[in-house]
Amino acid sequence: MVAQIELGDAEIDRVFHALATSTRRDILRRTIEQEQSVSTLAADYDMSFAAVQKHVAVLEAANLIVKRAEGRERLVRANPEMIARARAHLAHYEAMWRSRIARLDDLMAAEATPAKEA
């Protein structure tokens, strides 16, 4: 199976909306390190369990995390494939800007070098 690398506009919007909140970034960080129950996640935040569930739902809708049932608990883990796809999307912009800066550096270096007379 070939993994889809490029993100569509709607996926990009969902991913970066999900990452726009520090609580969701922290949940993602914690679930990268280890699969955790929603209850365990919620215990570390100064907000209601329902509020944490909503943050988890936003991350899940962006496909940044995967939630599964184990008995009565809902376990959450990061989705490394989507994280890699988001990183690749940002890497594209980084490459574009590095290329533009390199061209600007070359232009400035060419202007700084005095022309040789024949």
mmCIF file of N, CA and C in Angstrom, residues 70-74:
data_model
loop_
_atom_site.group_PDB
_atom_site.id
_atom_site.type_symbol
_atom_site.label_atom_id
_atom_site.label_comp_id
_atom_site.label_asym_id
_atom_site.label_seq_id
_atom_site.Cartn_x
_atom_site.Cartn_y
_atom_site.Cartn_z
ATOM 1 N N GLU A 70 -10.838 -0.038 24.949
ATOM 2 C CA GLU A 70 -10.336 -1.226 25.644
ATOM 3 C C GLU A 70 -11.153 -1.336 26.925
ATOM 4 N N GLY A 71 -12.143 -2.210 26.887
ATOM 5 C CA GLY A 71 -13.087 -2.289 28.007
ATOM 6 C C GLY A 71 -13.881 -0.997 28.076
ATOM 7 N N ARG A 72 -13.884 -0.391 29.263
ATOM 8 C CA ARG A 72 -14.617 0.865 29.456
ATOM 9 C C ARG A 72 -13.767 2.077 29.126
ATOM 10 N N GLU A 73 -12.469 1.881 28.933
ATOM 11 C CA GLU A 73 -11.572 3.006 28.680
ATOM 12 C C GLU A 73 -11.430 3.292 27.190
ATOM 13 N N ARG A 74 -11.140 4.539 26.895
ATOM 14 C CA ARG A 74 -10.814 4.964 25.540
ATOM 15 C C ARG A 74 -9.345 5.345 25.554
#
